[in-house]
Coordinates of C-alpha atoms in Angstrom, one line a residue:
M1 CA -16.9 -68.0 32.2
Q2 CA -14.6 -65.7 34.9
T3 CA -16.2 -62.5 34.6
D4 CA -19.4 -63.8 35.3
M5 CA -17.6 -65.4 38.2
V6 CA -16.4 -62.1 39.7
W7 CA -18.9 -59.2 38.2
N8 CA -22.2 -61.1 40.2
P9 CA -20.7 -61.6 43.7
L10 CA -20.4 -57.8 43.6
A11 CA -23.7 -56.8 41.5
E12 CA -25.3 -58.9 44.4
Q13 CA -23.1 -57.5 47.8
I14 CA -22.7 -54.1 47.0
E15 CA -26.1 -52.7 48.3
H16 CA -25.1 -49.0 47.9
G17 CA -23.1 -47.2 45.9
W18 CA -23.2 -49.5 42.8
D19 CA -23.4 -48.4 39.5
E20 CA -25.5 -50.1 37.7
S21 CA -24.9 -47.6 34.3
L22 CA -21.8 -49.3 34.2
P23 CA -21.1 -52.0 31.8
K24 CA -19.8 -55.2 32.7
P25 CA -15.6 -55.3 31.6
L26 CA -14.7 -57.3 29.4
P27 CA -11.7 -60.2 29.7
N28 CA -8.4 -58.3 30.2
P29 CA -6.2 -60.8 29.2
D30 CA -3.1 -58.4 28.0
D31 CA -3.4 -56.5 31.8
L32 CA -4.0 -52.8 30.0
Y33 CA -5.6 -50.4 32.1
R34 CA -9.0 -50.6 31.4
P35 CA -12.1 -51.1 33.1
T36 CA -10.9 -54.9 34.7
L37 CA -12.4 -56.9 37.4
I38 CA -10.0 -58.9 39.8
G39 CA -10.5 -61.9 40.9
A40 CA -9.3 -64.1 43.8
W41 CA -9.6 -67.7 44.2
A42 CA -8.1 -70.9 46.5
E43 CA -8.2 -74.4 45.1
D44 CA -9.8 -72.8 41.9
R45 CA -12.6 -71.7 43.0
L46 CA -13.6 -67.8 43.6
I47 CA -13.3 -66.3 47.0
G48 CA -13.6 -62.7 46.6
G49 CA -13.2 -59.8 43.9
A50 CA -13.2 -56.3 42.4
F51 CA -13.9 -53.8 39.8
V52 CA -11.4 -51.4 39.0
M53 CA -11.2 -48.8 36.0
P54 CA -9.6 -45.6 34.8
D55 CA -11.6 -42.9 36.5
S56 CA -12.8 -41.6 33.2
Q57 CA -16.4 -40.5 34.7
D58 CA -14.9 -37.5 36.9
A59 CA -12.8 -36.9 33.7
Q60 CA -15.6 -36.1 32.1
A61 CA -16.0 -33.1 34.5
L62 CA -12.7 -31.4 32.8
V63 CA -13.8 -32.0 29.0
S64 CA -16.7 -29.7 30.3
L65 CA -14.3 -27.0 30.9
G66 CA -12.2 -27.6 27.9
A67 CA -9.5 -28.8 29.5
D68 CA -8.9 -31.9 27.8
K69 CA -5.0 -32.0 28.1
A70 CA -6.2 -32.4 31.9
A71 CA -9.1 -34.4 31.5
Q72 CA -6.5 -36.9 29.9
A73 CA -3.7 -36.9 32.2
F74 CA -6.1 -37.2 34.6
E75 CA -8.1 -40.3 33.2
R76 CA -4.4 -42.1 32.8
S77 CA -3.4 -41.3 36.6
R78 CA -6.7 -42.0 38.5
C79 CA -8.0 -45.4 39.7
M80 CA -11.5 -46.0 41.0
I81 CA -12.3 -48.9 42.4
Q82 CA -16.0 -50.0 42.2
G83 CA -16.1 -52.5 44.4
I84 CA -15.1 -55.2 46.4
A85 CA -16.8 -58.3 47.0
V86 CA -16.1 -61.1 49.7
I87 CA -18.3 -64.7 49.4
P88 CA -19.6 -65.0 52.6
K89 CA -17.9 -68.8 54.1
H90 CA -14.4 -66.2 54.0
R91 CA -15.3 -63.2 55.4
R92 CA -13.2 -62.1 58.6
E93 CA -10.4 -63.2 56.8
G94 CA -8.6 -60.2 56.0
L95 CA -9.6 -61.2 52.7
G96 CA -11.4 -57.5 51.5
L97 CA -8.0 -55.6 52.5
K98 CA -5.9 -58.0 50.4
I99 CA -8.0 -57.1 47.7
K100 CA -8.1 -53.9 48.3
R101 CA -3.9 -54.0 48.8
Y102 CA -3.8 -55.6 45.4
C103 CA -6.1 -53.2 43.8
D104 CA -3.5 -50.5 44.4
L105 CA -0.9 -51.8 43.2
W106 CA -2.7 -52.7 40.3
A107 CA -3.2 -49.1 39.9
A108 CA 0.3 -48.3 40.8
Q109 CA 1.7 -51.0 38.2
H110 CA -0.2 -48.8 35.4
D111 CA 1.0 -45.8 36.0
A112 CA -1.7 -44.2 38.4
C113 CA -0.4 -42.7 41.5
L114 CA -4.4 -41.9 43.0
V115 CA -6.9 -44.8 43.7
L116 CA -10.2 -43.4 44.6
S117 CA -13.1 -45.1 46.5
I118 CA -16.5 -45.0 47.9
P119 CA -16.9 -46.9 51.3
T120 CA -20.7 -46.5 52.1
N121 CA -20.8 -48.1 55.6
D122 CA -18.5 -48.9 59.0
A123 CA -16.9 -51.7 58.0
A124 CA -16.1 -50.7 54.5
R125 CA -14.2 -47.4 56.5
H126 CA -12.6 -49.1 58.4
M127 CA -11.0 -50.9 55.5
N128 CA -10.1 -48.0 54.0
E129 CA -8.4 -46.5 56.6
K130 CA -6.3 -50.2 57.7
A131 CA -5.5 -49.9 54.3
G132 CA -3.8 -46.0 54.3
Y133 CA -6.5 -44.5 52.6
D134 CA -7.3 -41.0 54.1
V135 CA -11.0 -41.0 54.1
L136 CA -13.1 -37.7 54.2
P137 CA -15.9 -37.5 56.1
P138 CA -19.3 -37.9 55.0
Q139 CA -20.6 -36.4 52.0
V140 CA -17.5 -33.8 51.6
A141 CA -16.5 -33.3 48.3
L142 CA -12.9 -34.7 47.5
C143 CA -11.4 -31.6 46.0
I144 CA -8.2 -32.6 42.8
E145 CA -6.3 -29.8 41.3
V146 CA -4.8 -30.4 37.9
T147 CA -3.1 -28.8 35.1
D148 CA -4.0 -27.9 31.7
D149 CA -2.2 -25.5 29.3
D150 CA -0.3 -23.9 32.3
N151 CA -3.4 -23.0 34.2
A152 CA -4.4 -24.4 37.5
I153 CA -8.2 -25.8 37.5
T154 CA -10.3 -26.9 40.7
C155 CA -12.2 -29.9 40.8
C156 CA -14.8 -30.6 43.3
F157 CA -16.9 -33.8 43.4
P158 CA -19.3 -34.3 45.6
I159 CA -21.1 -37.6 47.0
D160 CA -24.7 -37.6 45.4
G161 CA -26.2 -37.6 49.2
V162 CA -28.4 -40.8 48.8
V163 CA -26.6 -42.6 50.8
P164 CA -25.7 -40.8 54.7
D165 CA -22.8 -42.8 55.5
A166 CA -21.2 -42.1 52.4
R167 CA -17.6 -40.9 52.0
W168 CA -14.6 -40.8 49.4
A169 CA -11.5 -42.8 50.6
F170 CA -8.3 -41.6 48.7
H171 CA -4.6 -43.2 48.7
I172 CA -1.3 -42.1 46.9
V173 CA 0.0 -44.9 45.6
A174 CA 2.4 -43.3 43.3
Q175 CA 4.7 -40.2 42.7
P176 CA 2.7 -38.6 40.2
K177 CA 3.6 -39.1 36.4
W178 CA 1.8 -37.5 34.3
M179 CA 1.0 -33.7 36.3
P180 CA 1.5 -31.9 39.4
L181 CA -1.5 -33.8 41.7
A182 CA -3.1 -32.2 44.5
V183 CA -5.8 -33.6 46.2
G184 CA -8.1 -32.8 49.2
Q185 CA -11.3 -31.7 50.1
E186 CA -14.4 -28.9 50.0
T187 CA -13.9 -26.5 52.8
V188 CA -17.1 -25.4 52.6
K189 CA -19.5 -28.8 52.7
G190 CA -22.1 -29.1 49.7
T191 CA -21.2 -27.2 47.5
G192 CA -19.6 -29.3 44.6
A193 CA -18.9 -27.1 42.1
H194 CA -16.4 -27.5 38.9
D195 CA -13.9 -24.1 39.4
D196 CA -11.7 -22.8 37.1
G197 CA -11.7 -19.0 38.5
G198 CA -10.5 -19.5 41.9
G199 CA -13.8 -19.3 43.4
I200 CA -13.2 -22.7 45.8
T201 CA -10.6 -23.0 49.0
P202 CA -9.9 -26.1 49.2
E203 CA -8.1 -28.0 52.1
W204 CA -5.2 -29.9 50.9
M205 CA -3.7 -32.8 52.0
Y206 CA -1.7 -34.0 49.5
R207 CA 0.5 -32.1 47.5
A208 CA 3.1 -33.1 44.5
V209 CA 4.6 -32.5 41.6
V210 CA 5.7 -34.3 38.4
S211 CA 9.1 -35.6 39.4

């Protein structure tokens, strides 16, 4: 019942960017690193919620390149916030920002170092910026460099263009544990390539090695 209570406002309120192909997560009483619904409650009433998950969808890009080890580390160390919703009567109370920061904490506690989201309007963009996220310009591809058997692979993930103001936002919440990390933006807008031979020249905004 609580799962439905969190899922329903997310599905109803997120007009753009809601991926209807994703199944509703099962309850996660053991708090494992898997698709999870997070609820915010006050006096036993739901006032907001979020949907977080390992970034398994983007990891499939690495599988398609044959970089299975990198794909596993990518999925393990990247967390995707699929959506945040606040019950209408509790909006403008800073609750969305608090939920956002809790999602970051949840990711870090599960050894994910990078949290991703896709704000689709000005309000969501401002919330990401207040939470300390780097917000890319609209429709610019996010670039991430990963390593598989000592080979660096650059993957750039485009925005599909359906929502004009959609953009990537990312936040580093912990030091990398699974592999070196480089994240930034594609310098040539809109190519949206997955590259293993150096054909892309990303602008790296963050780079770190595994400590």
